[in-house]
Short mmCIF file of C-alpha atoms in Angstrom, two decimals:
data_model
loop_
_atom_site.label_atom_id
_atom_site.label_comp_id
_atom_site.label_asym_id
_atom_site.label_seq_id
_atom_site.Cartn_x
_atom_site.Cartn_y
_atom_site.Cartn_z
CA UNK G 1 17.00 -13.15 85.17
CA UNK G 2 16.21 -16.45 86.92
CA UNK G 3 17.08 -20.13 86.72
CA UNK G 4 14.82 -22.26 84.52
CA UNK G 5 12.01 -24.10 86.28
CA UNK G 6 12.23 -27.77 87.22
CA UNK G 7 10.02 -28.87 84.34
CA UNK G 8 12.29 -27.29 81.74
CA UNK G 9 15.40 -28.50 83.57
CA UNK G 10 14.10 -32.08 83.36
CA UNK G 11 13.54 -31.65 79.62
CA UNK G 12 17.08 -30.40 79.17
CA UNK G 13 18.57 -33.24 81.21
CA UNK G 14 16.85 -35.59 78.76
CA UNK G 15 18.54 -33.73 75.92
CA UNK G 16 21.91 -34.32 77.58
CA UNK G 17 21.26 -38.07 77.76
CA UNK G 18 20.52 -38.20 74.02
CA UNK G 19 23.59 -36.10 73.23
CA UNK G 20 25.89 -38.34 75.27
CA UNK G 21 24.43 -41.39 73.52
CA UNK G 22 25.24 -39.76 70.16
CA UNK G 23 28.90 -39.39 71.17
CA UNK G 24 29.18 -35.82 72.45
CA UNK G 25 31.41 -35.27 75.46
CA UNK G 26 30.84 -32.54 78.04
CA UNK G 27 30.58 -31.98 81.79
CA UNK G 28 27.42 -33.14 83.46
CA UNK G 29 26.79 -29.90 85.35
CA UNK G 30 25.40 -26.81 83.60
CA UNK G 31 23.40 -23.72 84.51
CA UNK G 32 20.47 -22.39 82.47
CA UNK G 33 18.82 -19.00 82.95
CA UNK G 34 15.62 -17.49 81.54
CA UNK G 35 16.00 -13.85 80.52
CA UNK G 36 14.08 -11.24 78.59
CA UNK G 37 15.27 -9.75 75.33
CA UNK G 38 16.17 -6.58 77.19
CA UNK G 39 18.25 -8.61 79.66
CA UNK G 40 20.13 -10.03 76.68
CA UNK G 41 20.79 -6.51 75.41
CA UNK G 42 22.21 -5.53 78.81
CA UNK G 43 24.50 -8.57 78.98
CA UNK G 44 25.79 -8.86 75.40
CA UNK G 45 28.38 -6.05 75.58
CA UNK G 46 29.88 -7.92 78.55
CA UNK G 47 30.02 -11.24 76.67
CA UNK G 48 27.01 -12.34 78.77
CA UNK G 49 29.12 -12.23 81.95
CA UNK G 50 27.30 -10.03 84.50
CA UNK G 51 30.43 -9.79 86.66
CA UNK G 52 32.71 -8.50 83.89
CA UNK G 53 34.26 -5.14 84.79
CA UNK G 54 32.27 -1.97 84.05
CA UNK G 55 33.40 0.28 81.22
CA UNK G 56 31.72 3.17 79.44
CA UNK G 57 31.96 1.47 76.01
CA UNK G 58 29.69 -1.30 77.35
CA UNK G 59 27.08 1.31 78.26
CA UNK G 60 27.27 2.83 74.77
CA UNK G 61 26.75 -0.61 73.22
CA UNK G 62 23.71 -1.20 75.42
CA UNK G 63 22.11 2.07 74.28
CA UNK G 64 22.86 1.25 70.65
CA UNK G 65 21.36 -2.24 70.89
CA UNK G 66 18.30 -0.91 72.69
CA UNK G 67 17.73 1.51 69.83
CA UNK G 68 18.03 -1.31 67.29
CA UNK G 69 15.61 -3.47 69.28
CA UNK G 70 12.99 -0.74 69.41
CA UNK G 71 13.09 -0.52 65.59
CA UNK G 72 13.58 -4.23 64.83
CA UNK G 73 12.44 -6.40 67.77
CA UNK G 74 13.40 -10.05 67.57
CA UNK G 75 14.22 -13.21 69.50
CA UNK G 76 17.94 -13.88 70.07
CA UNK G 77 16.98 -17.47 71.12
CA UNK G 78 20.03 -18.23 73.28
CA UNK G 79 23.61 -17.53 74.19
CA UNK G 80 26.16 -19.65 76.01
CA UNK G 81 29.41 -18.81 77.77
CA UNK G 82 32.41 -21.06 78.20
CA UNK G 83 32.61 -21.39 81.97
CA UNK G 84 32.74 -24.26 84.45
CA UNK G 85 29.91 -25.11 84.72
CA UNK G 86 28.75 -23.87 81.33
CA UNK G 87 26.11 -21.13 81.57
CA UNK G 88 23.42 -20.55 78.95
CA UNK G 89 20.60 -18.02 78.63
CA UNK G 90 17.17 -18.53 77.02
CA UNK G 91 14.42 -16.18 75.98
CA UNK G 92 11.58 -16.05 78.50
CA UNK G 93 8.79 -16.64 75.96
CA UNK G 94 10.13 -19.73 74.16
CA UNK G 95 7.73 -22.69 73.92
CA UNK G 96 8.99 -26.06 75.21
CA UNK G 97 9.69 -27.53 71.75
CA UNK G 98 11.83 -24.51 70.84
CA UNK G 99 13.80 -24.79 74.08
CA UNK G 100 14.55 -28.42 73.20
CA UNK G 101 15.89 -27.45 69.79
CA UNK G 102 17.88 -24.55 71.25
CA UNK G 103 19.30 -26.69 74.05
CA UNK G 104 20.64 -29.19 71.51
CA UNK G 105 22.35 -26.23 69.83
CA UNK G 106 23.80 -25.12 73.18
CA UNK G 107 25.04 -28.65 73.90
CA UNK G 108 26.91 -28.55 70.60
CA UNK G 109 28.64 -25.34 71.70
CA UNK G 110 29.51 -26.77 75.12
CA UNK G 111 30.95 -29.92 73.54
CA UNK G 112 33.03 -27.75 71.21
CA UNK G 113 34.31 -25.53 74.06
CA UNK G 114 35.34 -28.52 76.16
CA UNK G 115 37.02 -30.58 73.41
CA UNK G 116 38.50 -28.25 70.78
CA UNK G 117 42.24 -27.84 71.41
CA UNK G 118 42.15 -24.11 70.68
CA UNK G 119 40.20 -23.76 73.95
CA UNK G 120 42.76 -25.79 75.90
CA UNK G 121 43.79 -22.84 78.10
CA UNK G 122 40.17 -22.37 79.25
CA UNK G 123 39.48 -25.93 80.40
CA UNK G 124 40.74 -25.46 83.95
CA UNK G 125 40.12 -21.72 84.29
CA UNK G 126 37.35 -20.28 86.49
CA UNK G 127 36.24 -17.38 84.28
CA UNK G 128 33.16 -16.48 86.32
CA UNK G 129 35.11 -16.31 89.58
CA UNK G 130 38.01 -14.42 88.02
CA UNK G 131 35.67 -11.93 86.33
CA UNK G 132 34.07 -11.17 89.70
CA UNK G 133 37.49 -10.62 91.29
CA UNK G 134 38.52 -8.38 88.37
CA UNK G 135 35.30 -6.34 88.68
CA UNK G 136 35.91 -5.76 92.38
CA UNK G 137 39.53 -4.77 91.76
CA UNK G 138 38.57 -2.27 89.04
CA UNK G 139 35.89 -0.79 91.33
CA UNK G 140 38.43 -0.37 94.15
CA UNK G 141 40.95 1.27 91.83
CA UNK G 142 38.26 3.66 90.55
CA UNK G 143 37.56 4.74 94.11
CA UNK G 144 41.25 5.63 94.49
CA UNK G 145 42.26 6.91 91.05
CA UNK G 146 38.98 7.96 89.43
CA UNK G 147 38.93 8.57 85.67
CA UNK G 148 42.57 7.52 85.21
CA UNK G 149 41.43 3.91 85.51
CA UNK G 150 39.22 4.34 82.44
CA UNK G 151 42.07 5.96 80.53
CA UNK G 152 44.27 2.93 81.22
CA UNK G 153 41.46 0.53 80.24
CA UNK G 154 40.89 2.41 77.00
CA UNK G 155 44.59 2.53 76.08
CA UNK G 156 45.03 -1.17 76.89
CA UNK G 157 41.93 -2.22 74.95
CA UNK G 158 43.32 -0.38 71.93
CA UNK G 159 45.97 -3.12 71.65
CA UNK G 160 44.23 -6.10 73.26
CA UNK G 161 43.92 -7.77 69.85
CA UNK G 162 47.74 -8.10 69.81
CA UNK G 163 47.93 -10.57 72.68
CA UNK G 164 50.17 -13.61 72.21
CA UNK G 165 47.35 -16.15 72.10
CA UNK G 166 49.32 -18.87 70.30
CA UNK G 167 52.28 -18.44 72.65
CA UNK G 168 49.96 -18.94 75.61
CA UNK G 169 48.41 -21.99 73.98
CA UNK G 170 51.84 -23.48 73.28
CA UNK G 171 52.49 -23.70 77.02
CA UNK G 172 49.98 -26.53 77.25
CA UNK G 173 50.80 -30.02 76.07
CA UNK G 174 48.68 -31.30 73.25
CA UNK G 175 45.96 -33.90 73.63
CA UNK G 176 46.63 -37.53 74.45
CA UNK G 177 46.40 -38.27 70.73
CA UNK G 178 49.00 -35.63 69.88
CA UNK G 179 52.64 -34.95 70.75
CA UNK G 180 54.05 -33.06 73.71
CA UNK G 181 56.62 -30.29 73.35
CA UNK G 182 59.15 -32.73 74.81
CA UNK G 183 58.52 -35.18 72.00
CA UNK G 184 58.71 -32.42 69.42
CA UNK G 185 62.09 -31.36 70.78
CA UNK G 186 63.44 -34.91 70.76
CA UNK G 187 62.55 -35.68 67.14
CA UNK G 188 62.78 -32.22 65.58
CA UNK G 189 65.89 -30.86 67.30
CA UNK G 190 67.75 -33.23 69.62
CA UNK G 191 68.18 -36.15 67.20
CA UNK G 192 68.67 -34.04 64.08
CA UNK G 193 70.70 -31.05 65.31
CA UNK G 194 72.54 -32.20 68.43
CA UNK G 195 73.07 -35.91 67.77
CA UNK G 196 72.84 -35.70 63.96
CA UNK G 197 71.76 -39.33 63.77
CA UNK G 198 71.49 -41.18 60.47
CA UNK G 199 68.18 -41.49 58.64
CA UNK G 200 67.93 -45.18 59.50
CA UNK G 201 68.49 -44.47 63.21
CA UNK G 202 65.91 -41.67 63.12
CA UNK G 203 63.33 -44.01 61.57
CA UNK G 204 64.13 -46.65 64.20
CA UNK G 205 63.37 -44.12 66.95
CA UNK G 206 60.01 -43.29 65.37
CA UNK G 207 59.17 -46.99 65.13
CA UNK G 208 60.21 -47.47 68.76
CA UNK G 209 57.93 -44.65 69.89
CA UNK G 210 55.02 -46.11 67.89
CA UNK G 211 55.67 -49.52 69.46
CA UNK G 212 55.59 -48.07 72.99
CA UNK G 213 52.37 -46.17 72.15
CA UNK G 214 50.66 -49.32 70.88
CA UNK G 215 51.81 -51.34 73.85
CA UNK G 216 51.26 -48.84 76.68
CA UNK G 217 48.60 -46.45 75.32
CA UNK G 218 48.54 -43.19 77.26
CA UNK G 219 51.70 -44.19 79.15
CA UNK G 220 53.58 -44.90 75.93
CA UNK G 221 55.39 -41.55 75.85
CA UNK G 222 56.55 -41.92 79.46
CA UNK G 223 57.86 -45.41 78.79
CA UNK G 224 59.57 -44.24 75.61
CA UNK G 225 61.44 -41.46 77.41
CA UNK G 226 62.56 -43.88 80.09
CA UNK G 227 64.34 -45.71 77.28
CA UNK G 228 65.66 -42.41 75.87
CA UNK G 229 67.08 -41.46 79.28
CA UNK G 230 69.12 -44.63 79.37
CA UNK G 231 70.50 -44.03 75.88
CA UNK G 232 70.99 -40.26 76.24
CA UNK G 233 71.40 -39.35 79.96
CA UNK G 234 71.94 -35.71 79.02
CA UNK G 235 68.56 -35.36 77.28
CA UNK G 236 66.55 -33.87 80.17
CA UNK G 237 69.17 -31.21 80.88
CA UNK G 238 69.37 -30.40 77.18
CA UNK G 239 65.59 -30.06 76.91
CA UNK G 240 65.38 -27.80 79.97
CA UNK G 241 68.16 -25.57 78.64
CA UNK G 242 66.44 -25.38 75.25
CA UNK G 243 63.14 -24.33 76.83
CA UNK G 244 64.78 -21.56 78.84
CA UNK G 245 66.66 -20.28 75.79
CA UNK G 246 63.68 -20.33 73.42
CA UNK G 247 60.94 -19.16 75.74
CA UNK G 248 59.93 -15.70 74.49
CA UNK G 249 60.59 -12.93 77.01
CA UNK G 250 57.77 -10.77 75.69
CA UNK G 251 55.04 -12.79 73.95
CA UNK G 252 53.08 -9.67 73.02
CA UNK G 253 53.00 -5.90 73.31
CA UNK G 254 50.75 -5.80 76.39
CA UNK G 255 52.97 -8.23 78.30
CA UNK G 256 56.07 -6.30 77.21
CA UNK G 257 54.60 -3.08 78.62
CA UNK G 258 53.72 -4.85 81.88
CA UNK G 259 57.25 -6.21 82.22
CA UNK G 260 59.43 -3.39 80.91
CA UNK G 261 57.56 -0.06 80.80
CA UNK G 262 59.57 2.54 82.76
CA UNK G 263 56.33 4.44 83.38
CA UNK G 264 54.32 1.48 84.68
CA UNK G 265 57.16 0.28 86.90
CA UNK G 266 57.22 3.48 88.90
CA UNK G 267 55.86 2.86 92.39
CA UNK G 268 53.01 5.32 91.96
CA UNK G 269 51.89 3.69 88.68
CA UNK G 270 52.19 -0.03 89.45
CA UNK G 271 48.43 -0.24 90.00
CA UNK G 272 48.04 0.23 86.23
CA UNK G 273 49.76 -3.11 85.62
CA UNK G 274 46.85 -4.85 87.35
CA UNK G 275 44.46 -3.28 84.84
CA UNK G 276 46.63 -4.40 81.92
CA UNK G 277 46.73 -7.93 83.32
CA UNK G 278 42.91 -8.00 83.41
CA UNK G 279 42.58 -6.72 79.83
CA UNK G 280 45.19 -9.16 78.53
CA UNK G 281 43.86 -12.28 80.29
CA UNK G 282 40.27 -11.49 79.25
CA UNK G 283 41.32 -11.04 75.62
CA UNK G 284 43.30 -14.28 75.58
CA UNK G 285 40.35 -16.16 77.08
CA UNK G 286 38.02 -15.12 74.27
CA UNK G 287 40.52 -15.46 71.40
CA UNK G 288 39.47 -19.03 70.43
CA UNK G 289 35.80 -18.06 70.14
CA UNK G 290 36.75 -15.42 67.58
CA UNK G 291 38.97 -17.88 65.71
CA UNK G 292 36.44 -20.75 65.54
CA UNK G 293 33.20 -18.92 64.72
CA UNK G 294 32.38 -20.94 61.58
CA UNK G 295 33.31 -24.30 63.10
CA UNK G 296 31.63 -23.63 66.43
CA UNK G 297 28.33 -22.41 65.00
CA UNK G 298 28.40 -25.09 62.31
CA UNK G 299 28.99 -27.84 64.89
CA UNK G 300 26.15 -26.57 67.10
CA UNK G 301 23.80 -26.28 64.09
CA UNK G 302 24.71 -29.79 62.91
CA UNK G 303 23.77 -31.23 66.29
CA UNK G 304 20.59 -29.25 66.89
CA UNK G 305 19.34 -30.46 63.52
CA UNK G 306 20.55 -34.04 63.89
CA UNK G 307 19.28 -34.59 67.44
CA UNK G 308 16.02 -32.66 67.25
CA UNK G 309 14.89 -34.45 64.08
CA UNK G 310 15.26 -37.73 66.01
CA UNK G 311 13.47 -36.38 69.09
CA UNK G 312 9.79 -37.27 69.50
CA UNK G 313 9.15 -33.80 70.94
CA UNK G 314 9.29 -32.42 67.40
CA UNK G 315 5.94 -34.11 66.67
CA UNK G 316 3.33 -31.51 65.83
CA UNK G 317 5.93 -28.74 65.56
CA UNK G 318 7.58 -29.74 62.29
CA UNK G 319 6.44 -26.66 60.35
CA UNK G 320 7.41 -24.23 63.11
CA UNK G 321 10.76 -25.95 63.45
CA UNK G 322 11.39 -25.77 59.71
CA UNK G 323 10.63 -22.04 59.72
CA UNK G 324 13.03 -21.31 62.62
CA UNK G 325 15.74 -23.65 61.38
CA UNK G 326 15.72 -22.27 57.84
CA UNK G 327 16.14 -18.74 59.19
CA UNK G 328 19.24 -19.86 61.08
CA UNK G 329 20.88 -22.23 58.59
CA UNK G 330 19.91 -20.96 55.13
CA UNK G 331 22.87 -20.30 52.82
CA UNK G 332 22.88 -16.75 51.39
CA UNK G 333 23.97 -16.28 47.80
CA UNK G 334 25.81 -13.09 48.75
CA UNK G 335 27.55 -12.80 52.11
CA UNK G 336 28.47 -15.37 54.76
CA UNK G 337 26.31 -17.23 57.29
CA UNK G 338 28.70 -19.13 59.63
CA UNK G 339 25.86 -21.35 60.89
CA UNK G 340 24.98 -22.47 57.37
CA UNK G 341 28.51 -22.83 55.99
CA UNK G 342 29.86 -24.68 59.02
CA UNK G 343 26.89 -27.05 59.22
CA UNK G 344 27.09 -27.94 55.53
CA UNK G 345 30.81 -28.58 55.83
CA UNK G 346 30.34 -31.03 58.69
CA UNK G 347 27.61 -32.88 56.78
CA UNK G 348 29.87 -32.94 53.72
CA UNK G 349 32.87 -34.24 55.69
CA UNK G 350 30.76 -36.95 57.30
CA UNK G 351 29.47 -38.10 53.91
CA UNK G 352 32.92 -38.04 52.30
CA UNK G 353 34.52 -39.95 55.17
CA UNK G 354 31.70 -42.53 55.10
CA UNK G 355 32.53 -43.10 51.42
CA UNK G 356 36.26 -43.36 52.14
CA UNK G 357 37.07 -40.26 50.10
CA UNK G 358 39.85 -39.08 52.42
CA UNK G 359 42.17 -41.71 51.01
CA UNK G 360 44.93 -42.01 48.45
CA UNK G 361 42.71 -44.04 46.10
CA UNK G 362 40.15 -41.26 45.91
CA UNK G 363 42.68 -38.44 45.62
CA UNK G 364 44.33 -40.02 42.60
CA UNK G 365 41.04 -40.07 40.64
CA UNK G 366 40.78 -37.34 38.00
CA UNK G 367 37.54 -38.32 36.28
CA UNK G 368 34.55 -36.43 37.72
CA UNK G 369 32.19 -39.38 37.23
CA UNK G 370 34.56 -41.77 39.00
CA UNK G 371 34.81 -39.36 41.94
CA UNK G 372 31.03 -39.14 42.22
CA UNK G 373 30.59 -42.92 42.13
CA UNK G 374 33.45 -43.68 44.55
CA UNK G 375 32.11 -45.36 47.72
CA UNK G 376 34.03 -47.71 50.01
CA UNK G 377 31.24 -47.61 52.64
CA UNK G 378 33.69 -47.21 55.52
CA UNK G 379 31.10 -45.85 57.95
CA UNK G 380 33.76 -43.70 59.65
CA UNK G 381 32.14 -40.32 58.96
CA UNK G 382 30.95 -39.57 62.51
CA UNK G 383 34.34 -40.44 64.01
CA UNK G 384 36.02 -38.27 61.41
CA UNK G 385 34.04 -35.12 62.18
CA UNK G 386 34.65 -35.60 65.92
CA UNK G 387 38.39 -35.54 65.22
CA UNK G 388 37.98 -32.45 63.05
CA UNK G 389 36.02 -30.76 65.84
CA UNK G 390 38.91 -31.46 68.19
CA UNK G 391 41.90 -30.36 66.13
CA UNK G 392 40.95 -27.50 63.78
CA UNK G 393 40.28 -23.76 63.89
CA UNK G 394 38.43 -21.81 61.20
CA UNK G 395 41.49 -21.14 59.05
CA UNK G 396 42.78 -24.73 59.01
CA UNK G 397 39.21 -26.03 58.66
CA UNK G 398 38.50 -23.93 55.56
CA UNK G 399 41.96 -24.36 54.10
CA UNK G 400 41.84 -28.13 54.40
CA UNK G 401 38.26 -28.95 53.44
CA UNK G 402 36.80 -26.27 51.18
CA UNK G 403 37.65 -28.04 47.93
CA UNK G 404 36.09 -28.12 44.48
CA UNK G 405 33.83 -31.03 45.43
CA UNK G 406 32.32 -29.02 48.28
CA UNK G 407 31.94 -25.86 46.19
CA UNK G 408 30.29 -27.76 43.33
CA UNK G 409 27.96 -29.74 45.60
CA UNK G 410 26.63 -26.59 47.25
CA UNK G 411 26.74 -24.49 44.04
CA UNK G 412 28.87 -21.83 45.68
CA UNK G 413 30.51 -18.92 43.92
CA UNK G 414 32.36 -15.67 44.46
CA UNK G 415 30.35 -12.54 43.71
CA UNK G 416 31.84 -9.55 41.90
CA UNK G 417 30.54 -6.01 41.64
CA UNK G 418 30.63 -3.69 38.64
CA UNK G 419 29.11 -0.39 37.62
CA UNK G 420 26.36 -0.31 35.00
CA UNK G 421 27.15 3.04 33.37
CA UNK G 422 23.85 3.21 31.50
CA UNK G 423 21.74 2.88 34.65
CA UNK G 424 24.44 4.20 37.01
CA UNK G 425 23.81 1.32 39.41
CA UNK G 426 26.03 -1.37 40.85
CA UNK G 427 25.48 -4.88 39.53
CA UNK G 428 26.45 -8.19 41.10
CA UNK G 429 27.75 -11.02 38.95
CA UNK G 430 29.33 -14.46 39.39
CA UNK G 431 33.05 -13.78 39.29
CA UNK G 432 34.32 -17.30 39.99
CA UNK G 433 33.19 -20.81 40.89
CA UNK G 434 36.71 -22.04 41.70
CA UNK G 435 37.35 -23.45 45.16
CA UNK G 436 40.59 -21.48 45.50
CA UNK G 437 38.79 -18.18 44.90
CA UNK G 438 35.98 -19.13 47.28
CA UNK G 439 38.54 -20.04 49.98
CA UNK G 440 40.29 -16.70 49.58
CA UNK G 441 36.96 -14.92 49.98
CA UNK G 442 36.35 -16.83 53.21
CA UNK G 443 39.87 -16.13 54.48
CA UNK G 444 39.26 -12.40 53.99
CA UNK G 445 36.33 -12.62 56.42
CA UNK G 446 38.32 -14.31 59.21
CA UNK G 447 39.75 -12.61 62.27
CA UNK G 448 43.41 -11.86 61.67
CA UNK G 449 44.97 -9.16 63.87
CA UNK G 450 48.16 -7.46 62.67
CA UNK G 451 51.52 -8.81 63.82
CA UNK G 452 53.32 -6.08 65.76
CA UNK G 453 56.89 -6.90 66.79
CA UNK G 454 59.13 -5.11 69.27
CA UNK G 455 62.54 -4.24 67.78
CA UNK G 456 65.03 -3.98 70.69
CA UNK G 457 68.01 -2.93 68.55
CA UNK G 458 66.13 0.14 67.30
CA UNK G 459 64.57 1.03 70.66
CA UNK G 460 67.23 3.57 71.65
CA UNK G 461 67.17 6.62 73.92
CA UNK G 462 64.09 5.30 75.71
CA UNK G 463 62.02 5.08 72.51
CA UNK G 464 59.87 2.00 71.90
CA UNK G 465 60.33 0.88 68.28
CA UNK G 466 57.60 -1.33 66.81
CA UNK G 467 57.51 -3.13 63.48
CA UNK G 468 54.33 -4.18 61.67
CA UNK G 469 55.03 -7.40 59.79
CA UNK G 470 53.64 -6.83 56.30
CA UNK G 471 51.11 -9.47 55.22
CA UNK G 472 49.50 -7.70 52.27
CA UNK G 473 47.07 -5.62 54.32
CA UNK G 474 47.64 -2.12 55.72
CA UNK G 475 46.76 -1.02 59.23
CA UNK G 476 43.48 0.88 59.56
CA UNK G 477 44.80 4.39 59.16
CA UNK G 478 42.17 6.19 61.26
CA UNK G 479 43.12 4.23 64.40
CA UNK G 480 46.92 4.53 64.22
CA UNK G 481 47.34 7.94 65.89
CA UNK G 482 45.05 7.28 68.88
CA UNK G 483 46.48 3.80 69.41
CA UNK G 484 50.04 5.13 69.43
CA UNK G 485 48.97 7.89 71.81
CA UNK G 486 47.81 5.20 74.24
CA UNK G 487 51.03 3.20 73.83
CA UNK G 488 53.12 6.34 74.45
CA UNK G 489 51.21 6.95 77.67
CA UNK G 490 51.69 3.37 78.90
CA UNK G 491 55.36 3.31 77.87
CA UNK G 492 56.15 6.77 79.18
CA UNK G 493 58.42 7.68 76.26
CA UNK G 494 58.19 8.23 72.47
CA UNK G 495 56.91 5.38 70.29
CA UNK G 496 57.80 4.62 66.67
CA UNK G 497 55.90 2.27 64.37
CA UNK G 498 57.26 1.03 61.05
CA UNK G 499 54.63 -0.25 58.63
CA UNK G 500 53.54 -0.40 54.99
CA UNK G 501 51.14 2.08 53.46
CA UNK G 502 49.23 1.31 50.27
CA UNK G 503 49.07 3.60 47.26
CA UNK G 504 46.32 2.83 44.75
CA UNK G 505 47.24 3.63 41.16
CA UNK G 506 43.98 2.63 39.47
CA UNK G 507 43.34 -0.01 36.83
CA UNK G 508 41.56 -0.60 33.54
CA UNK G 509 37.77 -0.70 33.27
CA UNK G 510 37.59 -4.14 31.66
CA UNK G 511 35.71 -6.92 33.42
CA UNK G 512 38.84 -9.04 33.37
CA UNK G 513 40.64 -6.50 35.50
CA UNK G 514 41.15 -7.82 39.00
CA UNK G 515 41.11 -4.39 40.58
CA UNK G 516 43.32 -1.35 40.98
CA UNK G 517 47.09 -1.68 41.09
CA UNK G 518 48.59 -1.24 44.55
CA UNK G 519 52.14 -0.24 45.43
CA UNK G 520 53.50 -0.30 48.97
CA UNK G 521 55.59 2.34 50.68
CA UNK G 522 57.42 1.73 53.93
CA UNK G 523 56.61 4.48 56.42
CA UNK G 524 57.58 5.36 59.97
CA UNK G 525 54.97 6.80 62.34
CA UNK G 526 56.08 8.52 65.52
CA UNK G 527 54.24 9.67 68.62
CA UNK G 528 56.32 12.01 70.78
CA UNK G 529 54.90 14.28 73.48
CA UNK G 530 51.43 13.53 72.07
CA UNK G 531 52.49 14.88 68.66
CA UNK G 532 51.92 12.51 65.73
CA UNK G 533 54.15 12.48 62.63
CA UNK G 534 54.86 10.33 59.59
CA UNK G 535 58.02 9.80 57.54
CA UNK G 536 58.36 7.88 54.26
CA UNK G 537 61.17 5.31 54.28
CA UNK G 538 61.22 3.43 51.00
CA UNK G 539 59.02 1.83 48.37
CA UNK G 540 58.34 -1.89 48.64
CA UNK G 541 58.07 -3.60 45.28
#
């Protein structure tokens, strides 16, 4: 692995200039490395961070990927990590024109990392430096405690998807175009609950805030609260008291164990808390990348296509570019390609906003022909997609913008599967072309960890009682016992988990049938002295 040569660096600096001119916003400094495919295989299990702590699962992943590469060799093109400065890796046998195209893609990722609000907690965080410190700490602990360090890592990683990501994100004020938590409290709670002002007075306060914002810009909120302080001198004390009262003591299971585990708080075990801190902070750092996969890849694909087609370095390489680009951004008829779906959505949003379709006049049209012909020529499409890039994650992005117009334009559909009894083969068929059904299919593919709550009133006699909030999906049964074994070890006492278990009753064989009928039973799992048991509680209609 080595830094790119000066010739390629100069090419990439030219790409940055074109990207800035197009409106993208990102730090000037960046690091680019040339690596082999085998280097990529070595780094991928560590999220491309060489200094990330060592763990045996990473080694297993490396061996697995090496086996795949021997059978199906290919070019991974690039990868980029969200650090300051941003670091990206490129295949060592890419021609110059391909590096230009790939670098535009990387710039799209960097712009997304540094502007999307779901990455807010990473903007001022030195991941590379912290990862190196974590690696050294884990190595020192291994020299003292041996294999017990790996046990703690494994038990902690069994629940690292339960971290309180949104609670962490809520600690940061929103962007300059949004509202701070102080402003939320004033309008949502202080005026309505404490002061119980009239509707007319409430509207006057909103108008006053808007007036200050127009007059003072970024300083509008500060000027507004100076006025509030004169009218309500007790406001600051009330806000501080509210924050203390409503700040969650235990935002997630890992943090709860760090704070309250009788086992971890023993003097001889306190070193384990350092390991849990590393696992938790690393998981929280990478949460937004999991939650913005479609948007992030779509945004990067939009920009590599837009900028490279305008770049004179494409001359003579149009056919090669088309071959590579189609492999990345082609839309499959069955399955999901986040690059293709996200890119098409950004193009669609830009077109719709340019036509003025995100307006009341367009929404009230019911005639399909009128909707197709509607065009106010606003020219605001590019600004609109920049705002979308800033404020949305995959779920809100899909929920808001995958509508019937988008589904029809791209001829999308939901695929069903049925058994052909004559041939004894499975057949695929078009089950639905409705936007609602297509959205639900996309939602099913998104990252959505279970919500596990700590129930203090039931945590008696040293037992830790957990409740799985039912959202229509069961826990993966094969992982429950081992995960609870790890929690019992970290807690130091028995653990109980209340959840819902599905019972499939079977359905009719007609094509109209939407699937088997499912009933839910409330069950209680218990891990005590490494013995696993289950108890049925009640049926849930």
